[in-house]
Coordinates of C-alpha atoms in Angstrom, one line a residue:
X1 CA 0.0 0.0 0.0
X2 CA 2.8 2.1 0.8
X3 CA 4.3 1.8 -2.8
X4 CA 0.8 2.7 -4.1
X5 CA 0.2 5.7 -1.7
X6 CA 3.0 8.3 -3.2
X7 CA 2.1 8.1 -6.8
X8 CA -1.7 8.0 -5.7
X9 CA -0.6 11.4 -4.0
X10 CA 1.6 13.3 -6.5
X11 CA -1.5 12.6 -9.0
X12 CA -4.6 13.5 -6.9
X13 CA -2.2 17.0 -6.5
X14 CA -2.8 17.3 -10.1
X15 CA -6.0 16.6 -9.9
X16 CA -6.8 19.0 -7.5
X17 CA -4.9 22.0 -8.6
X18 CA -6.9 21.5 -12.1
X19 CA -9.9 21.2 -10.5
X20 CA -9.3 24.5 -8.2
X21 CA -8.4 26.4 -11.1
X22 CA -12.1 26.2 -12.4
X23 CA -13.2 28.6 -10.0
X24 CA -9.9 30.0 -8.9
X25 CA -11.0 33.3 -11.1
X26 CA -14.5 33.5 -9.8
X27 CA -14.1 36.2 -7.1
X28 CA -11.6 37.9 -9.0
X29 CA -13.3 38.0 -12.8
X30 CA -13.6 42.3 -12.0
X31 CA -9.6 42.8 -10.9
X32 CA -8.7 40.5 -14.4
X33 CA -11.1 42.3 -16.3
X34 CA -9.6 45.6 -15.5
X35 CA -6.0 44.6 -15.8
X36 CA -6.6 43.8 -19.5
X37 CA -9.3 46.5 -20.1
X38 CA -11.8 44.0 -21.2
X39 CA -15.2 44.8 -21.3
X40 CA -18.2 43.1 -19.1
X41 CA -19.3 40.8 -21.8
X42 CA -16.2 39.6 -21.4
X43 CA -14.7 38.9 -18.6
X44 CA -16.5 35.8 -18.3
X45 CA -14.8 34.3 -21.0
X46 CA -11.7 33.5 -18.6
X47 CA -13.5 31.1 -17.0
X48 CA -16.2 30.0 -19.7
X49 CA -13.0 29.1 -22.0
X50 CA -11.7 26.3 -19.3
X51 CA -14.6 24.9 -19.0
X52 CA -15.4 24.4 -22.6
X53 CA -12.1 22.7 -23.1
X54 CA -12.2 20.9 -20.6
X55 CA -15.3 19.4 -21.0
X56 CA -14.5 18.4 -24.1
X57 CA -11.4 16.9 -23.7
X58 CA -12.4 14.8 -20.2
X59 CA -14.5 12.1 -22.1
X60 CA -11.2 11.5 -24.2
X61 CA -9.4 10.7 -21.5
X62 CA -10.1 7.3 -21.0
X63 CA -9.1 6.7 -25.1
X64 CA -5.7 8.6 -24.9
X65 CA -4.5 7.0 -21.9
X66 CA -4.9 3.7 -23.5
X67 CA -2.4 5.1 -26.4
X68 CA -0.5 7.0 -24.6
X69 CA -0.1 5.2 -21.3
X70 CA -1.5 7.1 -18.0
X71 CA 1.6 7.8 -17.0
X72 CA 2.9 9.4 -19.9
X73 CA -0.3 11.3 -20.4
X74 CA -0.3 12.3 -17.0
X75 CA 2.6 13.5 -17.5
X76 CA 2.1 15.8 -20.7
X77 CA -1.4 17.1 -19.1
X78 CA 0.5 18.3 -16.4
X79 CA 3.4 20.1 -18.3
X80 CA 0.7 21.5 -20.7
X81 CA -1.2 22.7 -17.8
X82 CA 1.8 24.3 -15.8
X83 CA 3.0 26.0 -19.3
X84 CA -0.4 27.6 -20.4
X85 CA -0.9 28.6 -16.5
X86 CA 2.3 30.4 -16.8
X87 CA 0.8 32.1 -20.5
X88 CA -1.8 32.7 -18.3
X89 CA -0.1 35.1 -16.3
X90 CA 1.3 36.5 -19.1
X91 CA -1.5 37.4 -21.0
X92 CA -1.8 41.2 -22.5
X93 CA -5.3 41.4 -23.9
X94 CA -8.3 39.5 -23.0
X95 CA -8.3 37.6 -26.1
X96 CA -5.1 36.0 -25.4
X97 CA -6.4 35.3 -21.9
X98 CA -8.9 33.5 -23.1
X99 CA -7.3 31.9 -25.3
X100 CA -4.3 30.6 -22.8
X101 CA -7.3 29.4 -20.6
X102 CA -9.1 27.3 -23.0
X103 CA -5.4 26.0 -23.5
X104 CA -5.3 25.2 -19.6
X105 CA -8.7 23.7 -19.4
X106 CA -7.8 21.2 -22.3
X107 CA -4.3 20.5 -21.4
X108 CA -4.8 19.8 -17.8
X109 CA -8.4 17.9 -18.4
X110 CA -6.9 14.8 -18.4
X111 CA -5.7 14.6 -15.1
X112 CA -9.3 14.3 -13.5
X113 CA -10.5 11.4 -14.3
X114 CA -7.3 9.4 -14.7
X115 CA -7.2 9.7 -11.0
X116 CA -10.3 8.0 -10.9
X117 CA -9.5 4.9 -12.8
X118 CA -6.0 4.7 -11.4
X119 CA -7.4 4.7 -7.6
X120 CA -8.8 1.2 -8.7
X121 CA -5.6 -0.3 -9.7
X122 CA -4.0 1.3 -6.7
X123 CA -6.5 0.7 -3.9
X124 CA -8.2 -2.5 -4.5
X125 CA -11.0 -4.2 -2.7
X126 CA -12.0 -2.7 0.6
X127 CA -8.9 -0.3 0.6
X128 CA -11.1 1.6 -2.5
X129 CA -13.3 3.5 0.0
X130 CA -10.5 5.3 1.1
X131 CA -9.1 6.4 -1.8
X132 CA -13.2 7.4 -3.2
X133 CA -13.7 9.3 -0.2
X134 CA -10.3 11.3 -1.2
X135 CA -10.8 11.5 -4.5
X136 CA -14.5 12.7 -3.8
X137 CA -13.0 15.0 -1.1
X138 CA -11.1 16.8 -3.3
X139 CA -13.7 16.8 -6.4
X140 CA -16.0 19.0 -3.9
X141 CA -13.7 20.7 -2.3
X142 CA -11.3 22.1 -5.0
X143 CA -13.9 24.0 -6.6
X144 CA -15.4 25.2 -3.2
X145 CA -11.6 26.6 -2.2
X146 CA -10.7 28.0 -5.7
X147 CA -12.5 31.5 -4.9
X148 CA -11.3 31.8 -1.2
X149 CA -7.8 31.1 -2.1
X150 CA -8.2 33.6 -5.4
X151 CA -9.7 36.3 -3.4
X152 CA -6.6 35.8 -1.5
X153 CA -4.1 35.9 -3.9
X154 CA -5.8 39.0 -5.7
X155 CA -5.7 41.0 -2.6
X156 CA -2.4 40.3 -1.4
X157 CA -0.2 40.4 -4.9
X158 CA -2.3 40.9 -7.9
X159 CA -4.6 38.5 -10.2
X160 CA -1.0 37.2 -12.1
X161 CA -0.3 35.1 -9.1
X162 CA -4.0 33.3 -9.7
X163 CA -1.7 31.0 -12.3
X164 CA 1.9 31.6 -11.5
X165 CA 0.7 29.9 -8.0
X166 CA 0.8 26.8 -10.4
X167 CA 4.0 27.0 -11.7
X168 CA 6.1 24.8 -8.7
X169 CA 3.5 22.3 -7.8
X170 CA 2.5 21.6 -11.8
X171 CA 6.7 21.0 -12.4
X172 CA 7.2 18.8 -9.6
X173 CA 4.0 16.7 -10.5
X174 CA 5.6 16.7 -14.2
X175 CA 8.5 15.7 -13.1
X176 CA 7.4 13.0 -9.7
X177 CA 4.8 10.8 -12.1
X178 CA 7.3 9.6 -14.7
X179 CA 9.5 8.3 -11.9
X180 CA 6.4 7.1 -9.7
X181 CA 3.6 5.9 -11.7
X182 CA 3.8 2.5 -13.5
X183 CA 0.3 1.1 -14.4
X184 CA 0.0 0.4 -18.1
X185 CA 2.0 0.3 -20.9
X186 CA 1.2 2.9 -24.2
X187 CA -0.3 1.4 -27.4
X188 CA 0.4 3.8 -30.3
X189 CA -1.8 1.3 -32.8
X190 CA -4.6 2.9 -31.1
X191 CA -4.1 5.8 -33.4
X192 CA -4.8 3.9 -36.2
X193 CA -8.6 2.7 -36.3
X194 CA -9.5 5.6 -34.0
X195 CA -13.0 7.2 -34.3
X196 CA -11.9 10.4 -35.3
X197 CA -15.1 11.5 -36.9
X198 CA -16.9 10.8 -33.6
X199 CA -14.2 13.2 -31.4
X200 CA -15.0 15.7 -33.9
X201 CA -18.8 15.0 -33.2
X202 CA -18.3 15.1 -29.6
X203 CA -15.9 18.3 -29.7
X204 CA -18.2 19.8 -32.1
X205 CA -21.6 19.2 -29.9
X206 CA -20.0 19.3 -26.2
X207 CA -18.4 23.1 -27.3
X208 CA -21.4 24.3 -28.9
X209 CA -23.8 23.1 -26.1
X210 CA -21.3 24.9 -23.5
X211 CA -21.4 27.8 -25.5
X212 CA -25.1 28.1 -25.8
X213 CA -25.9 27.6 -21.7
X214 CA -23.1 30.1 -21.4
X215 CA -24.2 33.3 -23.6
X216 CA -27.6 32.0 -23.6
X217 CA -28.6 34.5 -20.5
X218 CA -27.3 37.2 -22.2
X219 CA -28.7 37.2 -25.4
X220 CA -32.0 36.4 -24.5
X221 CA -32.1 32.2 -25.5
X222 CA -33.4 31.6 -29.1
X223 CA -34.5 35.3 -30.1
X224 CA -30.5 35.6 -30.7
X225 CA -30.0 34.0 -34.3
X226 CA -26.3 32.9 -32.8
X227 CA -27.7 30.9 -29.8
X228 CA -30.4 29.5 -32.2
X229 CA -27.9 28.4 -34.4
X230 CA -25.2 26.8 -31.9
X231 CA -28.2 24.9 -29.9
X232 CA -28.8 23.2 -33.4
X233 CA -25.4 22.3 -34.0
X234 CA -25.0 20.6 -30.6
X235 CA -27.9 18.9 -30.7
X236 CA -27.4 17.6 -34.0
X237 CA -23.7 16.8 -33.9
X238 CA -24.7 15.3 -30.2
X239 CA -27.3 12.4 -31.6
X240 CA -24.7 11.8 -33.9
X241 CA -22.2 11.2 -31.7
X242 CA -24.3 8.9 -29.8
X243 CA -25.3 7.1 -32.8
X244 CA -21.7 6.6 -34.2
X245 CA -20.3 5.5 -30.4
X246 CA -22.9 3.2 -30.2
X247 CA -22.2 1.4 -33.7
X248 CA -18.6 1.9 -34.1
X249 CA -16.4 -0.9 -32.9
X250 CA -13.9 1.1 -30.7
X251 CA -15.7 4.5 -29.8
X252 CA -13.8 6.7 -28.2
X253 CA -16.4 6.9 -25.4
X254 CA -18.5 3.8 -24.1
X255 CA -21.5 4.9 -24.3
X256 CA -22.8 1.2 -23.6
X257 CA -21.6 1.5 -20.8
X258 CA -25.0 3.6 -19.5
X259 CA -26.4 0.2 -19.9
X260 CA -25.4 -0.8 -16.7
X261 CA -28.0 0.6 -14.5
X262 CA -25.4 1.7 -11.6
X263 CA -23.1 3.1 -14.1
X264 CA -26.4 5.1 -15.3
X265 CA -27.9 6.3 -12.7
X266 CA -24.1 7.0 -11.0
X267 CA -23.5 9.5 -13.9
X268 CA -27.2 11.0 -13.6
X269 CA -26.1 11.7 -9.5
X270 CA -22.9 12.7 -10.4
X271 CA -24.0 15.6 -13.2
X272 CA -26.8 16.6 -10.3
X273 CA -23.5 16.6 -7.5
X274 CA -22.1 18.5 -10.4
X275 CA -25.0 20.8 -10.7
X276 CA -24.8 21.7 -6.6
X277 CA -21.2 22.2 -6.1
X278 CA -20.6 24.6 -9.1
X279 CA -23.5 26.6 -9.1
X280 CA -23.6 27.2 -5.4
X281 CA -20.5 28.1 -5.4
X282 CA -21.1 30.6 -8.5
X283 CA -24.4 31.7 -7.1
X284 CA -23.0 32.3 -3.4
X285 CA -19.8 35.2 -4.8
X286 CA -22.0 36.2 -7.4
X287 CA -24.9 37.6 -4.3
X288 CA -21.7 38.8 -2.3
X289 CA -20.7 40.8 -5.0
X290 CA -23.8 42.2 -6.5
X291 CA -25.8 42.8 -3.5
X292 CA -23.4 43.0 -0.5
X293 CA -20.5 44.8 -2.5
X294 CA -18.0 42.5 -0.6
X295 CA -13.8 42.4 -2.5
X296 CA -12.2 39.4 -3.5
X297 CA -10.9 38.3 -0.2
X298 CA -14.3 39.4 2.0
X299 CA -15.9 36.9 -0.6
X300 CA -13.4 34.3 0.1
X301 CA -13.9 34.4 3.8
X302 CA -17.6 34.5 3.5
X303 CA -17.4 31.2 1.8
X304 CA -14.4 29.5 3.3
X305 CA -16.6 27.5 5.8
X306 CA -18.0 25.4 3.2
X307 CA -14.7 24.0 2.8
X308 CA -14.0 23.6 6.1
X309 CA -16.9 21.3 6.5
X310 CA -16.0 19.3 3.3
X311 CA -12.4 18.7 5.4
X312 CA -14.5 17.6 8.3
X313 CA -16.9 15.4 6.4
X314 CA -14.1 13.5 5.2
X315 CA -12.8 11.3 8.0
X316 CA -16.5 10.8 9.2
X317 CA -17.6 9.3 6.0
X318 CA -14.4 6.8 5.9
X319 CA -15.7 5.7 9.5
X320 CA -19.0 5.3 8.6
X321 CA -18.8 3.7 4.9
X322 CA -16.6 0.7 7.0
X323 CA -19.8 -0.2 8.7
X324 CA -23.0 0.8 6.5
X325 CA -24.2 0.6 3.4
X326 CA -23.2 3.4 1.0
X327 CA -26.2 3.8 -0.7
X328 CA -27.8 5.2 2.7
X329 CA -25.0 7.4 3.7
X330 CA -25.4 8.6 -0.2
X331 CA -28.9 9.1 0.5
X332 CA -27.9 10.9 3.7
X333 CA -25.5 13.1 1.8
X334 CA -28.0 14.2 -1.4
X335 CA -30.9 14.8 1.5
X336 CA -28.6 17.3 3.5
X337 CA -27.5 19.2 0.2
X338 CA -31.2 19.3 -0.4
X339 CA -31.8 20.8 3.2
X340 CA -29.2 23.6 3.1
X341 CA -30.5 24.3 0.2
X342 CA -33.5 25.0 1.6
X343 CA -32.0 27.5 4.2
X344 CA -29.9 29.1 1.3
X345 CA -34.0 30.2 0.4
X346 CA -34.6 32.4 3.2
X347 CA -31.6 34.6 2.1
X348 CA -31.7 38.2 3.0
X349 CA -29.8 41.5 1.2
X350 CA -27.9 41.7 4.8
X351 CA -26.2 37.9 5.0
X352 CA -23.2 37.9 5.3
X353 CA -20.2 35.2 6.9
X354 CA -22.5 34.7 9.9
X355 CA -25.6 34.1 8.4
X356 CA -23.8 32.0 5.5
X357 CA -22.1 29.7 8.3
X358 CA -24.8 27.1 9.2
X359 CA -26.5 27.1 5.0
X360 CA -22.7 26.4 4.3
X361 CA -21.8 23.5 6.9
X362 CA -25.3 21.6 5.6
X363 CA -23.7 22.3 2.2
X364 CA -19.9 21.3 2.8
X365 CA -20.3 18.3 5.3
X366 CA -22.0 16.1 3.0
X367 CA -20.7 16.9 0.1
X368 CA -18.0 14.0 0.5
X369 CA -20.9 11.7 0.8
X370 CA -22.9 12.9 -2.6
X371 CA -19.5 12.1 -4.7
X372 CA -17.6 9.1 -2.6
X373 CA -20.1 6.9 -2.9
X374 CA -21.2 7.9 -6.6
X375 CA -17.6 6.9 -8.2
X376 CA -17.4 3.1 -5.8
X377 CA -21.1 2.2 -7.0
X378 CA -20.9 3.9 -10.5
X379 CA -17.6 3.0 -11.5
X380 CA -17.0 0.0 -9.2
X381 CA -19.9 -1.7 -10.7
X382 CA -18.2 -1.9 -14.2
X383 CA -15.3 -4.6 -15.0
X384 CA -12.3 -3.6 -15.1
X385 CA -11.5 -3.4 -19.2
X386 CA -14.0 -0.6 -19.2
X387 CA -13.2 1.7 -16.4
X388 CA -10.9 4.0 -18.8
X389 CA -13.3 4.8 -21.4
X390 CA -16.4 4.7 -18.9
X391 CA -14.5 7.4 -16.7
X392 CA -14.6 10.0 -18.4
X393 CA -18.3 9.5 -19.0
X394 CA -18.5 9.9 -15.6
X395 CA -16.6 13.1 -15.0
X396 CA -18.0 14.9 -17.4
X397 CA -21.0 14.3 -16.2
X398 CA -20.2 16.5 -12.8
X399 CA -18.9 18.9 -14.9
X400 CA -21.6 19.2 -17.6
X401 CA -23.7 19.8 -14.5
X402 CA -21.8 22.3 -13.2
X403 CA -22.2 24.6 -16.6
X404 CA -25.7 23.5 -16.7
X405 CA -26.5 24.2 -13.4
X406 CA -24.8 27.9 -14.1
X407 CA -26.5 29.0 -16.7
X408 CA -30.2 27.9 -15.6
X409 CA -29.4 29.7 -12.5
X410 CA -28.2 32.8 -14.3
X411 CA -31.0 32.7 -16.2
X412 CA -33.3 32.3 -13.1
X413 CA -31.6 35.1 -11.3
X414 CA -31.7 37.2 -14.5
X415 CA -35.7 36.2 -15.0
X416 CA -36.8 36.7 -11.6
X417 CA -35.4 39.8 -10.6
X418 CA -37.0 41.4 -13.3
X419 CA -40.3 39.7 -12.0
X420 CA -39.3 40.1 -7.8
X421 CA -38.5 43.9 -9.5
X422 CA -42.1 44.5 -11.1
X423 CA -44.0 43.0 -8.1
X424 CA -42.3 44.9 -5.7
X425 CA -42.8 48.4 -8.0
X426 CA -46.4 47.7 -8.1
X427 CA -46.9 48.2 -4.8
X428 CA -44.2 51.9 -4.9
X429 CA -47.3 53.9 -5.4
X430 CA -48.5 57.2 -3.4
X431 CA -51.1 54.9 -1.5
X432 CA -48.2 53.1 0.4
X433 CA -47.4 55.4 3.1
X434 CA -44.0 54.0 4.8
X435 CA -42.7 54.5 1.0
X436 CA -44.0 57.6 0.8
X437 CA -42.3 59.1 4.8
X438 CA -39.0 57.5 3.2
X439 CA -38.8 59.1 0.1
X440 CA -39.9 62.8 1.8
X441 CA -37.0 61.7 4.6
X442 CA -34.6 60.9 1.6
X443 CA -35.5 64.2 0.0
X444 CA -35.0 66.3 2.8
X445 CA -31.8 64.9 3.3
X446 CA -30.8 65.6 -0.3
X447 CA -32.6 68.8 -0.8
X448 CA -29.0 70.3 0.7
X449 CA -27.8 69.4 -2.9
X450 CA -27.1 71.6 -5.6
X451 CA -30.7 72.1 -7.2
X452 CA -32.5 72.0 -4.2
X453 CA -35.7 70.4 -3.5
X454 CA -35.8 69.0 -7.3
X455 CA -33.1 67.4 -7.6
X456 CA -33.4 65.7 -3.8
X457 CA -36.5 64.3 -4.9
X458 CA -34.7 62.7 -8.1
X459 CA -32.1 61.1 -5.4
X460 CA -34.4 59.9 -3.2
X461 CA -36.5 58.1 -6.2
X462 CA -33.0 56.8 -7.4
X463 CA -32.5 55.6 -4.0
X464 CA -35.7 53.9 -3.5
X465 CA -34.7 52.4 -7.1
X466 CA -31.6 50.6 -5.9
X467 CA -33.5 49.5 -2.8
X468 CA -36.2 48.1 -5.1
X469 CA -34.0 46.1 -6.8
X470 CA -31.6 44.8 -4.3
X471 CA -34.5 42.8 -2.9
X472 CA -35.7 41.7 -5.8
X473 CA -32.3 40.2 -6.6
X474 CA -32.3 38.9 -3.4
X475 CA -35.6 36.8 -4.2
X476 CA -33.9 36.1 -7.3
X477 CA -31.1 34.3 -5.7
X478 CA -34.2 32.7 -3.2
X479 CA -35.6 30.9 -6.1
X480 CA -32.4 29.7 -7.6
X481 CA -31.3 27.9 -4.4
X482 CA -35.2 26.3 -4.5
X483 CA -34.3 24.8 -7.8
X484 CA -31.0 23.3 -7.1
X485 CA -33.1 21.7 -3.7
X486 CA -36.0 20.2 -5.9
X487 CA -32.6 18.8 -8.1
X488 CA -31.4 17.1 -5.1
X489 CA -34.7 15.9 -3.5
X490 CA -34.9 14.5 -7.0
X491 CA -31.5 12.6 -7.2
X492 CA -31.9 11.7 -3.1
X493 CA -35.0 9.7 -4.2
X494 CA -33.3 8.0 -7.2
X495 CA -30.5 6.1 -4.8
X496 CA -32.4 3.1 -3.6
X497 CA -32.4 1.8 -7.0
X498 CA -28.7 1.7 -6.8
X499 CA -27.7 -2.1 -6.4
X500 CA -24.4 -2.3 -3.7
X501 CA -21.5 -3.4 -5.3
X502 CA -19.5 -6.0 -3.3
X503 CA -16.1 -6.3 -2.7
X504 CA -14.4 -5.4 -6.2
X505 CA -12.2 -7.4 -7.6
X506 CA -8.9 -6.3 -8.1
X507 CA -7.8 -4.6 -12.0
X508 CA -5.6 -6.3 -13.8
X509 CA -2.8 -3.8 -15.0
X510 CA -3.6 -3.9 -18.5
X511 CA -7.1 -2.8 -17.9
X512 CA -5.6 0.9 -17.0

């Protein structure tokens, strides 16, 4: 085990520090933006471009580590990511930056969900629910740290250091896995009968589809001929895709695999974990930002408790998946997401770190038990020749749930506070008396203006304008957190038809 547990270690580094970079930029999208003079449109781009990439090159994993070897493409994924974090840094426009991220996000992909199929050849049989409830540590976690520790970073140097920070641990990785990691052995024939038409498919569809949940918000779904146009190109080149996988001999993605019913429903919990851990932790910075007016680094403490309790969670689901069934600690786990959810509903414009704490420790705590049990019954149910190319499946599951999850929540935000917004101005009439002492307060006070008793009336209505719309973000935010809870009452209800997987049997070493 001890021979196992220092390769196992230098790669779930890698792992995590491309994970973290996801939302790294989150709380620190505004200093990036004005660095490189981009505009508002955007500065979203930095982190839209990662995640585009590196959805789309996750499901190849499992195919290029078979040619390649998972060491050797270990190896190159983390080199590619530590060079293009480093271009990163050294962007001078926000094209290039966006450019040098979609580089990162594709580049460092790959060491995801190798970790995931490697933990079975180097933890086998009981010792795999330690080296889940890491791995599932660290896939909830990451994310949940990336904007404390880039608030951090942004405050105290400048929004550089958000990927120069990568530099040391991403060459020692490059260098420690050659020299650690021996698990399969590379098969360049690969290259020859590969389904290149159907990674063009997938590339194609996958891109397009991020694309459209991305900008969809923004230019108002299908009334935009561009969003009309890439929702028919990913949904065309995706049937296809599933239509060539499915009949090719060697796809590049095993799409069969979905016909085993834990492997199915493990991917469908996996892109709802997906959907929870991202958008919270977008949705959370996002209300700091727009309706508290917190920095970077306020942000990043307001949050930081979540991952605290994932820390926590951690050693208390080892203990317990030793002794019960992980189906019902799963269950456990969705059904407490669900339930701080639900307290993430009665939101006010005034929360702030105190009034985030107990939402957040319902949120953190479990979160270990949504994802630990998701990869030993999803992926533990499937033999071992078709863990690689199953794998990344399963990971890009989470993450097409995360960029799902986003953009239906930014479009719920966006919806309802216009809604919250007309509501609440309905009832800002002459006939509502407390509005009507505030706004002759408000004047008065701003009568001493310049323009006198005019112009203080136009402050005051300005005033009770922001007011107005403050709360109705607020609801906004309200209803978003009520649809990621109905997700996971949903996917907590969906569990019991999991079938416990038994003790696995161990991977032969060509199967990785």
């Amino acid at each position: 085990m001890t021979r196992s547990l220092l390769p196992f270690v230098v790669m779930t580094a890698g792992m995590f520090i491309a994970l973290l970079d996801i939302q790294i930029v989150a709380s620190s999208l505004q200093e990036i933006g004005g660095g490189l003079s981009a505009a508002q449109d955007e500065i979203s781009w930095v982190q839209t471009a990662y995640l585009i990439a590196e959805i789309v090159m996750i499901p190849l994993s499992g195919w290029l580590t078979r040619v390649f070897s998972t060491r050797w493409l270990f190896t190159f994924s983390a080199a590619g990511f530590t060079l293009s974090s480093m271009l990163c840094g050294l962007a001078w426009n926000i094209q290039s930056m966006i450019v040098f991220r979609a580089l990162q996000g594709l580049l460092g992909a790959s060491m995801i969900p190798t970790v995931f199929t490697s933990s079975f050849h180097f933890f086998p049989g009981p010792k795999r629910v330690y080296s889940a409830a890491v791995i599932g540590t660290i896939a909830s976690i990451a994310p949940t740290l990336g904007p404390v520790i880039g608030g951090w970073i942004t405050d105290t140097l400048n929004w550089h250091w958000l990927f120069y920070i990568n530099l040391v641990p991403g060459a020692i990785i490059t260098i420690l896995v050659p020299m650690l990691v021996r698990i399969d052995e590379a098969d360049l024939s690969l290259l020859r009968g590969a389904d290149y038409i159907g990674i063009v498919l997938m590339a194609v569809g996958l891109g397009t589809l991020e694309y459209t949940l991305e900008e969809g918000t923004r230019w108002n779904w299908f009334s935009d001929a561009t969003i009309t146009k890439t929702a028919w190109i990913s949904g065309v080149s995706l049937l296809l895709f599933a239509w060539r996988s499915l009949t090719f001999n060697n796809p590049v993605v095993d799409l069969r695999a979905l016909g085993n019913r834990n492997f199915a429903l493990g991917c469908v919990l996996s892109f709802v974990t997906g959907v929870g851990i991202f958008t919270t932790i977008y949705l959370t910075p996002l209300f700091l930002d727009y309706v508290r007016g917190y920095s970077a680094w306020q942000t990043g403490t307001a949050i930081f408790s979540t991952g605290v309790a994932s820390l926590i969670g951690t050693p208390v689901y080892i203990l317990l998946a030793r002794r019960f069934d992980t189906r019902w600690l799963m269950m456990g786990g969705l059904a407490c997401f669900a339930l701080s959810m639900w307290s993430f509903s009665f939101i006010t414009h005034d929360w702030g770190a105190a009034e985030l704490l107990v939402p957040q420790v319902l949120r953190g705590f479990p979160q270990v038990f949504a994802v630990a049990p998701s990869v030993t019954l999803g992926l533990g149910s499937l033999p071992p020749e078709r863990l690689k190319y199953a794998s990344g499946l399963f990971n890009m599951m989470r993450n097409l749930g995360g960029a799902v999850g986003i953009a239906v929540s930014a479009a719920i935000v966006n919806d309802q506070t216009n809604l919250h917004f007309q509501r609440i101005a309905a009832h800002l009439t002459p006939a509502n008396l407390p509005m009507d002492r505030l706004v002759q307060g408000m004047t008065d006070r701003y009568a001493a203006l310049p323009g006198g008793k005019v112009v203080g009336h136009q402050a005051a209505l300005e005033q009770l304008w922001h007011l107005a719309y403050r709360e109705a973000s607020t609801l906004a935010f309200a209803d978003a957190f009520r649809a990621i809870m109905l997700a996971f009452m949903v996917a907590t209800l969906l569990v019991p038809f999991l079938r416990q997987v038994g003790a696995p049997k161990t991977a032969a070493a060509d199967a990785h």
